[in-house]
Coordinates of C-alpha atoms in Angstrom, one line a residue:
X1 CA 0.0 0.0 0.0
X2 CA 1.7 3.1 -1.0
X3 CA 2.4 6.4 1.4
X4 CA 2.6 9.8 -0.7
X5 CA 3.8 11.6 1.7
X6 CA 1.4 14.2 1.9
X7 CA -1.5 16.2 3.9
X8 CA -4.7 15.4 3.3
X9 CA -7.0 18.4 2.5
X10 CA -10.8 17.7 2.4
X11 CA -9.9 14.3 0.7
X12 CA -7.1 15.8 -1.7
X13 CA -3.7 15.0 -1.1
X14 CA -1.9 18.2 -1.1
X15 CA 1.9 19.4 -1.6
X16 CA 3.4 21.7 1.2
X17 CA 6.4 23.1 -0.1
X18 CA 10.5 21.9 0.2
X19 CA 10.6 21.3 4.1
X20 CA 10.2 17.7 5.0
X21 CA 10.8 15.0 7.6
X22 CA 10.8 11.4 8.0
X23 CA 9.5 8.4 10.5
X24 CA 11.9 6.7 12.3
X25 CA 12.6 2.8 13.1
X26 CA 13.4 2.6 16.8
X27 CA 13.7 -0.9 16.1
X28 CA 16.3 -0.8 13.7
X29 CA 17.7 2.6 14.0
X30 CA 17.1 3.3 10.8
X31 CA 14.7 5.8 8.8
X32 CA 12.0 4.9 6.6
X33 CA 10.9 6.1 3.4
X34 CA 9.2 8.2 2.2
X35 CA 9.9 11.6 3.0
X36 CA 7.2 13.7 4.4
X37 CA 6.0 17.2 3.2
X38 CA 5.7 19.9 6.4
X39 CA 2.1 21.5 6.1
X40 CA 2.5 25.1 6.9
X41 CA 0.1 28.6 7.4
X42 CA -1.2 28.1 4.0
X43 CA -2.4 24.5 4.1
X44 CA -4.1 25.2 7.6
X45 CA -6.0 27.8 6.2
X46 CA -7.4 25.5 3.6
X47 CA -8.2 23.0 5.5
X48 CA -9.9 25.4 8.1
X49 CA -11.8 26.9 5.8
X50 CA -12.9 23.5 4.0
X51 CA -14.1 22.7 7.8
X52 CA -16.0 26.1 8.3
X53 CA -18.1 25.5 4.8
X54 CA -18.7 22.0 5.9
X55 CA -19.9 23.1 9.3
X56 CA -23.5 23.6 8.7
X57 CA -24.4 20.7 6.5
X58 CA -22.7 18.4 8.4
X59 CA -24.5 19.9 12.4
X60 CA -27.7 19.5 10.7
X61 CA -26.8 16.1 9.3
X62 CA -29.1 13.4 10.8
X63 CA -27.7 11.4 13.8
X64 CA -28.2 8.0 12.0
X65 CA -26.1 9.4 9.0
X66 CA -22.8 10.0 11.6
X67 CA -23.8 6.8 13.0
X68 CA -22.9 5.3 9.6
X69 CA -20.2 7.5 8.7
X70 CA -18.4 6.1 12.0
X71 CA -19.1 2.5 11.3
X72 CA -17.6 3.1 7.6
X73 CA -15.0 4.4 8.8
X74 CA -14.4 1.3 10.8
X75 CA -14.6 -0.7 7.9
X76 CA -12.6 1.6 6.3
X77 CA -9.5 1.1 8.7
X78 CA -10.2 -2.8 8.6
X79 CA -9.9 -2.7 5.0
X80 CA -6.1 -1.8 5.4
X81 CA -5.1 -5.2 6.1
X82 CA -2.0 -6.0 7.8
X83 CA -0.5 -3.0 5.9
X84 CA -2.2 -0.9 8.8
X85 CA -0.3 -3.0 11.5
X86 CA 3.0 -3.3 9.5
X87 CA 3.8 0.4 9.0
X88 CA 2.8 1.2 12.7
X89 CA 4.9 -1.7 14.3
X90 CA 7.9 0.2 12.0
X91 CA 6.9 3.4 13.1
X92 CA 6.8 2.7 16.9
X93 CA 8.3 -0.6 17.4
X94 CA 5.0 -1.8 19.5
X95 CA 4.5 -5.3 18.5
X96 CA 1.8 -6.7 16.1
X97 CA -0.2 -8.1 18.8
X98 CA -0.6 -4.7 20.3
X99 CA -1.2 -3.3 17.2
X100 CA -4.3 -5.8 16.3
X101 CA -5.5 -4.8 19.6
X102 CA -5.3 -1.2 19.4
X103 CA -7.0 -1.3 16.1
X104 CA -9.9 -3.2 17.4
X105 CA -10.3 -0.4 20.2
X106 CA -9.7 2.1 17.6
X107 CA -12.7 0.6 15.4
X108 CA -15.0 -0.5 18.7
X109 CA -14.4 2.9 19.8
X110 CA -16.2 4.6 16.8
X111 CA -19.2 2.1 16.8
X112 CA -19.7 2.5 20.2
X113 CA -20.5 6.1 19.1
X114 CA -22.5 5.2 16.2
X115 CA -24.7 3.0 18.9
X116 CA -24.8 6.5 21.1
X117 CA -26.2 8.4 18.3
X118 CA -29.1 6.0 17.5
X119 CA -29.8 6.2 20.7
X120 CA -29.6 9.9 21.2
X121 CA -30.1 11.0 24.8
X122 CA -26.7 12.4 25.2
X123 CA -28.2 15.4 23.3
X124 CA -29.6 16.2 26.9
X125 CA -32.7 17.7 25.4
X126 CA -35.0 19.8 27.4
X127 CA -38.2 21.2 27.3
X128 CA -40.3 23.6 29.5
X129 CA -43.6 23.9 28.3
X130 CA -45.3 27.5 28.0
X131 CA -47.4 28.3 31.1
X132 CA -49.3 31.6 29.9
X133 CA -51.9 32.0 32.9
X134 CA -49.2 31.7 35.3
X135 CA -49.2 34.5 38.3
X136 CA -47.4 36.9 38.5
X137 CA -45.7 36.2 34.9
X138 CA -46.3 34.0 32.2
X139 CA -43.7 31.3 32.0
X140 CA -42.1 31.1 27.9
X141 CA -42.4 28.0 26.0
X142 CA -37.7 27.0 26.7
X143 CA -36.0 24.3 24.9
X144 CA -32.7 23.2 25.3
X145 CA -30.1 20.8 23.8
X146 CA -26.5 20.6 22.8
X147 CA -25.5 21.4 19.3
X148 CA -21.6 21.0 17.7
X149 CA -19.1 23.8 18.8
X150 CA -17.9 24.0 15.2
X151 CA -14.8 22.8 13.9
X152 CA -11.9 20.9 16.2
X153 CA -8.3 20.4 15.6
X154 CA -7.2 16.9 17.2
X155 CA -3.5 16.3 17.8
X156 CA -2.1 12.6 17.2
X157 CA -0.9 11.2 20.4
X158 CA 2.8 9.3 19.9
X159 CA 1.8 6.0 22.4
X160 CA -1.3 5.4 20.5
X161 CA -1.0 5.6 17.1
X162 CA -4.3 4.2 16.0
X163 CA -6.6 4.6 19.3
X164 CA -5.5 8.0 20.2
X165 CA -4.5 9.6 16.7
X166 CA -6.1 10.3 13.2
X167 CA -9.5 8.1 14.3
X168 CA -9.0 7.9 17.9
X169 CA -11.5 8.9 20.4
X170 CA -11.4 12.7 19.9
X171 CA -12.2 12.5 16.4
X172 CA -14.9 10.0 17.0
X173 CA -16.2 11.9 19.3
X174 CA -16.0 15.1 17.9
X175 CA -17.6 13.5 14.5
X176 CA -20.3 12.2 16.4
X177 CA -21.1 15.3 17.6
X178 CA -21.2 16.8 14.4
X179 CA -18.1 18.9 13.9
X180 CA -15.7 18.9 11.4
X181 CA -12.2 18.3 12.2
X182 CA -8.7 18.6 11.3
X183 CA -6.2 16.2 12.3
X184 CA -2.9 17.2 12.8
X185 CA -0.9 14.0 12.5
X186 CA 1.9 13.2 15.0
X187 CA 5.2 13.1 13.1
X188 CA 6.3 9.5 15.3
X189 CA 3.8 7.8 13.2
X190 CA 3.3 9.6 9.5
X191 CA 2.7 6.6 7.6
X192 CA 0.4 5.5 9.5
X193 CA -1.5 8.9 9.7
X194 CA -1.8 9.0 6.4
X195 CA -3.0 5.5 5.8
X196 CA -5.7 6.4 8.6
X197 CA -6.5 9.3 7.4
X198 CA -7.3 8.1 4.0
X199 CA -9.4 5.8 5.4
X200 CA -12.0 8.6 7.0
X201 CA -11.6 10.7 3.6
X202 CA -12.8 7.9 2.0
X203 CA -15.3 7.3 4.4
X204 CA -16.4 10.9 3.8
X205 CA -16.9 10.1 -0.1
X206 CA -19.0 6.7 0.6
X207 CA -21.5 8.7 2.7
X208 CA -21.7 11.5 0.8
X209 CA -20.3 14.0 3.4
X210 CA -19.2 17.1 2.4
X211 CA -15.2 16.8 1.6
X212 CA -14.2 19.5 4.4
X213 CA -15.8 17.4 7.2
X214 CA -12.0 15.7 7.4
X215 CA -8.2 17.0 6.9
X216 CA -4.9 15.8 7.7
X217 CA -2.3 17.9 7.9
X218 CA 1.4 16.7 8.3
X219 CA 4.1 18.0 10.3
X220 CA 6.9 17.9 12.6
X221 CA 7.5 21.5 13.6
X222 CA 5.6 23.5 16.7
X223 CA 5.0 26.6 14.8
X224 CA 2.6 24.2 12.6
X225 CA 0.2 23.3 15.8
X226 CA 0.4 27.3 16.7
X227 CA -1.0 28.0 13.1
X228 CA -3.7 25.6 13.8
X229 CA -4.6 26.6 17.2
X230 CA -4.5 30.1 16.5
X231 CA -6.8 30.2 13.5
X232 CA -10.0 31.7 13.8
X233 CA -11.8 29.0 12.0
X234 CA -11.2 26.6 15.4
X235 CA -13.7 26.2 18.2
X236 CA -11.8 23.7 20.4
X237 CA -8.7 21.2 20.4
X238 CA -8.4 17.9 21.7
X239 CA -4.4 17.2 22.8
X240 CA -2.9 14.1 24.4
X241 CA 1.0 14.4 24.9
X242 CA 3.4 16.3 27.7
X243 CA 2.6 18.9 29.6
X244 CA 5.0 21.3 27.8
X245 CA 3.3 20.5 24.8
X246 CA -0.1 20.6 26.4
X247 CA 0.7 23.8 28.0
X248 CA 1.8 25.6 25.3
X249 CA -1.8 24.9 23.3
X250 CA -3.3 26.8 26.2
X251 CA -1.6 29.5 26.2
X252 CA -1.6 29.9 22.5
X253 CA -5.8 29.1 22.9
X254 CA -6.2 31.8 25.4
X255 CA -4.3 34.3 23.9
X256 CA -6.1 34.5 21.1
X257 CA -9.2 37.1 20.0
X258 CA -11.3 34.6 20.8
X259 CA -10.4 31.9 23.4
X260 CA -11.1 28.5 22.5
X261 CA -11.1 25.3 25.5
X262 CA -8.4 22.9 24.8
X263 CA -9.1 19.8 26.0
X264 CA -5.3 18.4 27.0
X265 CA -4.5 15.2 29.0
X266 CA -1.0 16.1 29.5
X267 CA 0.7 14.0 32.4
X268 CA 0.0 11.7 35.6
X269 CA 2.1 10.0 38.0
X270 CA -0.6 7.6 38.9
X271 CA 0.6 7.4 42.4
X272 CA -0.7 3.6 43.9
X273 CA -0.6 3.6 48.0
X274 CA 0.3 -0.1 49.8
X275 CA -1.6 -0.1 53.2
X276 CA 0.0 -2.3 55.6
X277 CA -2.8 -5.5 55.7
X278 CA -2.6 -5.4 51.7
X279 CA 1.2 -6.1 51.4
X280 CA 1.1 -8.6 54.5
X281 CA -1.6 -11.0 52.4
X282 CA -0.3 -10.3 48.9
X283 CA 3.1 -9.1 49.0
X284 CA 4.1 -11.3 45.7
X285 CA 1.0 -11.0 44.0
X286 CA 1.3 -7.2 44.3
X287 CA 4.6 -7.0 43.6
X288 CA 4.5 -9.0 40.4
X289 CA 1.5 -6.6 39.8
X290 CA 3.4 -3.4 40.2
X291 CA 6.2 -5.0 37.7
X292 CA 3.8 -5.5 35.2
X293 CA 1.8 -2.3 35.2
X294 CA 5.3 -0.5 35.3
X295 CA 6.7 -2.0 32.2
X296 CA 3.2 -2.1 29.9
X297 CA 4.1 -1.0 26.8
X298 CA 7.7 -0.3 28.3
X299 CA 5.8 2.2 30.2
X300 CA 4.9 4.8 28.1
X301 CA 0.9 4.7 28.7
X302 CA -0.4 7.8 30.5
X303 CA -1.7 5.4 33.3
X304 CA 1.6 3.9 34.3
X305 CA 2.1 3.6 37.8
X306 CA 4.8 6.3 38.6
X307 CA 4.8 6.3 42.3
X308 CA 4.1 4.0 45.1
X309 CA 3.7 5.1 48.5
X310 CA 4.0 2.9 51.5
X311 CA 4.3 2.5 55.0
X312 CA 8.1 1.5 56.5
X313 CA 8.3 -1.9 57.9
X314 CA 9.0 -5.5 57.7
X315 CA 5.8 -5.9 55.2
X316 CA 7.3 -3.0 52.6
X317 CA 11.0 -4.7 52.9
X318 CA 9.2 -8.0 51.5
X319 CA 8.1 -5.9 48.9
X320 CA 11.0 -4.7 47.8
X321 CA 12.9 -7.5 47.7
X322 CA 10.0 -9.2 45.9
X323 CA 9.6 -6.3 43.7
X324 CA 13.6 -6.4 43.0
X325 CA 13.4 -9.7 41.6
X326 CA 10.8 -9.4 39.9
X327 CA 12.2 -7.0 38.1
X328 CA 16.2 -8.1 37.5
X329 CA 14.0 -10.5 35.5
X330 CA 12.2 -8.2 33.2
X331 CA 13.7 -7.7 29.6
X332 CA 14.6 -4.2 28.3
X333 CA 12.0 -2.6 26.1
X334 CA 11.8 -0.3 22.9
X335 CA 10.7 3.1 23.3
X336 CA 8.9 4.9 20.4
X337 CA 11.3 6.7 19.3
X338 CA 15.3 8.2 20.5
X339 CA 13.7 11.5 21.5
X340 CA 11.8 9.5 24.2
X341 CA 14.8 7.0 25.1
X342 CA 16.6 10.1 25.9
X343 CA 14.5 11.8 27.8
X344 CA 14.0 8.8 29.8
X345 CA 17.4 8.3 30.7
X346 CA 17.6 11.8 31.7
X347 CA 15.2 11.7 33.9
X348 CA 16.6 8.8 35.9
X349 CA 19.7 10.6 36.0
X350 CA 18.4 13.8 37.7
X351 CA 15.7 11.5 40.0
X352 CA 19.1 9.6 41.3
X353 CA 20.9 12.9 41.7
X354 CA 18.7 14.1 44.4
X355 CA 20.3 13.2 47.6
X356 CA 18.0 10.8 49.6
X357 CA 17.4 8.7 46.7
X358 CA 18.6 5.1 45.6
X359 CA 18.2 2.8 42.8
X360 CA 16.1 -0.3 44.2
X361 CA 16.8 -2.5 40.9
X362 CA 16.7 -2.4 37.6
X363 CA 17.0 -5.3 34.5
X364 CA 19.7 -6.9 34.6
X365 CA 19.7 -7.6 30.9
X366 CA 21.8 -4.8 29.2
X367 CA 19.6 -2.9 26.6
X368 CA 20.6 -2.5 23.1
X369 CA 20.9 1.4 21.9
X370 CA 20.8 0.6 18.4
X371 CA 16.7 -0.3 19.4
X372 CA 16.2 2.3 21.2
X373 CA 15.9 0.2 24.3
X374 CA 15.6 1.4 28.0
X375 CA 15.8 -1.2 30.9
X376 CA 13.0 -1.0 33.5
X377 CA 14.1 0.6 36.8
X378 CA 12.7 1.3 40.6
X379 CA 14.1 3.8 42.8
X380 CA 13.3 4.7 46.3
X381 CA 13.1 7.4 48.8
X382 CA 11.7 8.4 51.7
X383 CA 9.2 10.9 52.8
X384 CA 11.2 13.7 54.0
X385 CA 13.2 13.6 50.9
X386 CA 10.1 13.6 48.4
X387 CA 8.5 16.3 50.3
X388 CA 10.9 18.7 49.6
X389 CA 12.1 17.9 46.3
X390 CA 9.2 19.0 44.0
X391 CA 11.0 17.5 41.1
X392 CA 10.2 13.8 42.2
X393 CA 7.1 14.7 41.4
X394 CA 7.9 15.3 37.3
X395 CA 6.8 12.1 35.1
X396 CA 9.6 9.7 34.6
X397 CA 7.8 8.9 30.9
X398 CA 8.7 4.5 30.5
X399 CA 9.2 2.0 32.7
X400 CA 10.2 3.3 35.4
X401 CA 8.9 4.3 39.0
X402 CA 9.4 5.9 42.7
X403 CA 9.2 3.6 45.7
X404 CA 8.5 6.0 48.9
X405 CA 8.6 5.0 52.3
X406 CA 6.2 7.2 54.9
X407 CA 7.0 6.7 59.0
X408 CA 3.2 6.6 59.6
X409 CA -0.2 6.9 58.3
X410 CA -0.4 10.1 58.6
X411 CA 2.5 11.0 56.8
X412 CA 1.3 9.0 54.0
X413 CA -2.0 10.8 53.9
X414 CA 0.1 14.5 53.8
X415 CA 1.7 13.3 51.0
X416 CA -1.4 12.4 49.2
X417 CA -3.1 15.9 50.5
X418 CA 0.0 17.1 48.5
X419 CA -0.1 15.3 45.3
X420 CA -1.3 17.3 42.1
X421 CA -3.8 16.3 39.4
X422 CA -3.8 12.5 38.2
X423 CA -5.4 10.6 36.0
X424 CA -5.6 7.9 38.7
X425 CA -4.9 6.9 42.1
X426 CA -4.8 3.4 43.5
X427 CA -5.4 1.9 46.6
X428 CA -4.3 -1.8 47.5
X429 CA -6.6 -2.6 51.1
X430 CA -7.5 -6.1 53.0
X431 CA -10.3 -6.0 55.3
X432 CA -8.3 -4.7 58.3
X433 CA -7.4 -1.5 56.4
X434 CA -10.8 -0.3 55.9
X435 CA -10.6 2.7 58.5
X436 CA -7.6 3.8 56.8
X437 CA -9.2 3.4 53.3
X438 CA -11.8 5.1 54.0
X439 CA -9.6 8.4 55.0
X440 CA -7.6 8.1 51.8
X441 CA -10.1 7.5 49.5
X442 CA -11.4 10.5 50.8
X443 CA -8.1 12.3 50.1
X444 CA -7.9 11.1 46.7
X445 CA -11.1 11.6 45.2
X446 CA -10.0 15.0 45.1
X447 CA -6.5 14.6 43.0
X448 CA -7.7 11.9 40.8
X449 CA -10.8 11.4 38.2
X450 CA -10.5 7.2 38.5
X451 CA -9.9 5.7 41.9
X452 CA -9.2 2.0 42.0
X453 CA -9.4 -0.3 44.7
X454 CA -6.7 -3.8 44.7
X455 CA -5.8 -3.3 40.4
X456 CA -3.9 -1.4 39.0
X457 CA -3.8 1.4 36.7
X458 CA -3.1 0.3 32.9
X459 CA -6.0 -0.6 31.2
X460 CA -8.6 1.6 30.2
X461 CA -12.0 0.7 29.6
X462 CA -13.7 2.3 26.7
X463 CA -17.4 2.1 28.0
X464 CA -20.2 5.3 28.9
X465 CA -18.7 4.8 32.4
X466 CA -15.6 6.1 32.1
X467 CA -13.4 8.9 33.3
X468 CA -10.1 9.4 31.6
X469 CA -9.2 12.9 33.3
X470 CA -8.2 14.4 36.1
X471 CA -7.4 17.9 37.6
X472 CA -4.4 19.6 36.7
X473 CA -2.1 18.9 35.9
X474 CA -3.2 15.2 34.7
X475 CA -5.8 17.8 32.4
X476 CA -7.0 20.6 31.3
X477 CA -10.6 20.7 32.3
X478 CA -11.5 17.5 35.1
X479 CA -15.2 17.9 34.4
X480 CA -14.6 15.9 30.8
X481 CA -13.2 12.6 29.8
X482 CA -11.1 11.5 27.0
X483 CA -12.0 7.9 26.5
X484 CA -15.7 6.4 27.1
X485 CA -19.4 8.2 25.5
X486 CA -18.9 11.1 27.8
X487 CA -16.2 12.3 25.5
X488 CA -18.7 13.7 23.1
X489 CA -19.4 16.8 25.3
X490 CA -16.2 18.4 25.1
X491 CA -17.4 18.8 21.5
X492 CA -20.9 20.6 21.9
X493 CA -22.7 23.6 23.8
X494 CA -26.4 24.5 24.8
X495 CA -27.9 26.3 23.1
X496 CA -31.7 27.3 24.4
X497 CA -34.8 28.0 21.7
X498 CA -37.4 30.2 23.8
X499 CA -40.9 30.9 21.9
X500 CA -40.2 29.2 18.6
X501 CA -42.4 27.8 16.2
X502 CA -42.3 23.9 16.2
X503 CA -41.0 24.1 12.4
X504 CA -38.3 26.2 13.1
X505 CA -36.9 24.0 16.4
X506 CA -34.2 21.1 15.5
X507 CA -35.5 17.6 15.7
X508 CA -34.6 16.7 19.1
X509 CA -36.8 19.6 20.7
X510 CA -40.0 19.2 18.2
X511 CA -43.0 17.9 19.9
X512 CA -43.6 15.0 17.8
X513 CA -40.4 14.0 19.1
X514 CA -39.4 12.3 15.8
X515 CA -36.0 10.6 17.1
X516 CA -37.5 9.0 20.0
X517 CA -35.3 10.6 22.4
X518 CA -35.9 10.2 25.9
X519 CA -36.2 14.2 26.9
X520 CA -36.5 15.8 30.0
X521 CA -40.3 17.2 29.8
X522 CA -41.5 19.5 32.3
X523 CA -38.9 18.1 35.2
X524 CA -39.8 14.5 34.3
X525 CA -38.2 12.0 31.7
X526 CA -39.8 10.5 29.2
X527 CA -40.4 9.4 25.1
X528 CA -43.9 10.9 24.5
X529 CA -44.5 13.1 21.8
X530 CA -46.1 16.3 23.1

């Protein structure tokens, strides 16, 4: 299957001009053909503008017809073959088997928001009827629902390049809800981008969607995700990546004319806290736990376990001896590509530089540079020494993770009370540590948007229950989630209709109630027609 190297403008591949890059092969050190051509001011424009003459069919397109544009573009990506799977593992180095799995979420992701739309209720629609002979004043006939915020750019993540890139779950999610949107692809992973991305444009054509509903823009310098953030054309972003990156979006959002939200899951320590009856019943089975969360996908997912806090005693030294073992044993990894390999190692260096911290263990198996391997490691510390070293507290992006030992339970809950935004937080309790849960949960309810009881962290269920955010710094706004149905309404606003005819109101609010949604009529649900 061939790769042109190109953006994608409303379903045209497009030249950008002499500036180009290429992907990478962490595996074998190499690069890969072909080149890529860097999308500049010029290309976002078009793209923008393609999105903004799309806007208004495609808001006003029926929900069934998005539903079916999603499942096509399912089919669409399925239709790559292995191809799909073969220019990723090159790309990133994650295995096959990964691959496979992370196209199936990528593809149930999208019908599980075709099966939202036929169903409907997420509109959230409404409806106060008029009261005219009320006393003192007459109440007016009010509608509300949520319509699309107009046209979103989505930036490809580098851990995910199918689930959380071109037709990940911010631009299902943001199709679903009716907006047109502009991929910017993350330059890791081009090839694959593209081949994603022609998959959705041709998606576009089957279903007879106007052509600017979908671009793809290529590129590997920052001033190109400025352009895009900046344009006046936007109405909201969807980022998943560092915090610097994440950061800088803001700022750039803000700034402008017209501030835009940008929906950014940055970074998350996904701090998991050992209470004392826990590691006394399971101190192997926890600590073969820990070793395996900590080297998932040689620890580059955003719920990694980056810290682990735990009472000082005879229970925690079992751990770490357990927890050494288990991980001399573990194999060096490849890391997605040599910017991330180096950064890792830095990282280490300046955690192990801090006085009051030791290396617990790492792999002894050396790892080989030419992959762009990095061996899994555990360091450790105490409480004093992480309380006042606010760089412990910076993600460690890989496999790799902070051990610290608190005097008391108390101490252990300060630190908690202390912790910034996460993704997650994780408690492992036996019976007899039930008064204790119960105070920490408490705690961190407030620093985390999932809280886990005896798992761990990696994983993420893609399901309407879901919360994939956190407060900052873990996000950008903790109210929405990334990953799960709920994603939809970082994509839409409410708009209320007050005293208009029944022709004129959008099909959700009309009082035939001709998609069967289940409305909220008068303070009470229900499906009736009015």
């Amino acid at each position: 299957m061939s790769i042109h190297g190109k953006s994608l403008i409303a379903g045209a591949p497009r030249s950008a001009g002499p500036n180009s890059f290429r992907a990478f092969n962490p595996l074998l050190g190499l690069p890969l053909e072909p080149s890529f051509e860097e999308a500049g001011e010029q290309l976002v424009g078009e793209a923008l503008e393609a999105a903004q003459l799309a806007l208004a069919a495609f808001r006003r397109s029926a929900p069934e017809l998005r539903a079916v544009f999603l499942e096509t573009i399912a089919t669409e990506i399925i239709g790559l073959g292995d191809a799909l799977l073969e220019r990723a593992h090159q790309e990133t180095g994650l295995p096959l088997e990964r691959l496979s799995g992370e196209r199936g979420r990528t593809v149930g992701q999208l019908r599980l928001f075709a099966d939202l739309l036929r169903e409907g209720s997420w509109c959230d629609a409404r409806i106060d009827t008029a009261l005219p002979e009320r006393s003192p004043l007459p109440r007016p006939d009010l509608r509300r629902v949520l319509v699309p915020i107009g046209p979103v750019v989505v930036f490809g993540a580098s851990n995910f390049p199918l689930a959380f890139s071109v037709a990940g779950g911010d631009t299902a999610s943001a199709l679903a809800a009716g907006c047109p949107v502009v991929v910017k692809g993350h330059p890791a992973h081009p090839g694959t981008g593209e081949l994603v991305a022609g998959a959705v444009a041709s998606a576009v054509r089957l279903c007879g969607l106007p052509a600017g509903v979908f671009s793809f823009l290529q590129g590997s310098a920052h001033a190109l995700g400025t352009a895009l953030v900046r344009h006046p054309g936007v109405k909201a972003v969807g980022f998943t990546g560092s915090h610097r990156g994440g950061r800088a979006l803001m700022d750039a959002a803000h700034s402008r004319p017209e501030p835009v939200p940008v929906f950014a899951e940055m970074s998350s320590l996904n701090p998991v806290f050992l209470l004392p009856g826990a590691l006394g019943e399971r101190t192997h089975q926890i600590a073969e736990g820990l070793k395996n969360s900590l080297t998932m996908g040689v620890g580059q997912f955003c719920t990694k376990p980056g810290l682990i806090f735990a009472l000082s005693g005879s229970a925690t030294d079992s751990l770490k001896e357990a927890l050494a073992v288990a991980l001399r044993a573990s194999a060096p990894g490849t890391l997605l590509h040599p910017g991330i390999r180096d950064a890792y190692a830095a990282s280490i260096d300046a955690a192990l530089k801090v006085a009051g911290v030791s290396l617990l263990a790492q792999s002894e198996k050396e790892e080989d540079p030419a992959r762009t391997q990095a061996r899994p490691v555990m360091l450790v510390t105490n409480a004093e020494t992480f309380r006042t070293n606010p760089s412990l507290r910076a993600e460690m992006f890989g496999p790799a993770g902070l051990l610290v030992e608190t005097a008391d339970l108390a101490e252990l809950l300060e630190l908690a009370s202390g912790l910034e935004g996460q993704l997650t937080a994780t408690i492992h309790a036996a019976e007899s540590d039930l008064p204790q849960m119960r105070e920490l949960a408490g705690v961190l309810e407030r620093k985390a948007g999932r809280l886990l009881l005896n798992g761990f962290p990696t994983g993420v269920e893609v399901s309407p229950a879901m919360q994939h955010g956190g407060p900052y710094p873990a996000t950008s706004d903790s109210r929405f989630t990334s990953v799960g149905t709920a994603a939809i309404l970082r994509w839409v606003r409410p708009v209320c209709y007050q005293n208009l005819p029944d022709a004129a109101l959008p099909p959700e609010l009309k009082n035939n109630n001709p998609l069967n949604l289940m409305r909220l009529v008068n303070g009470s649900l229900s499906r009736a027609p009015l």
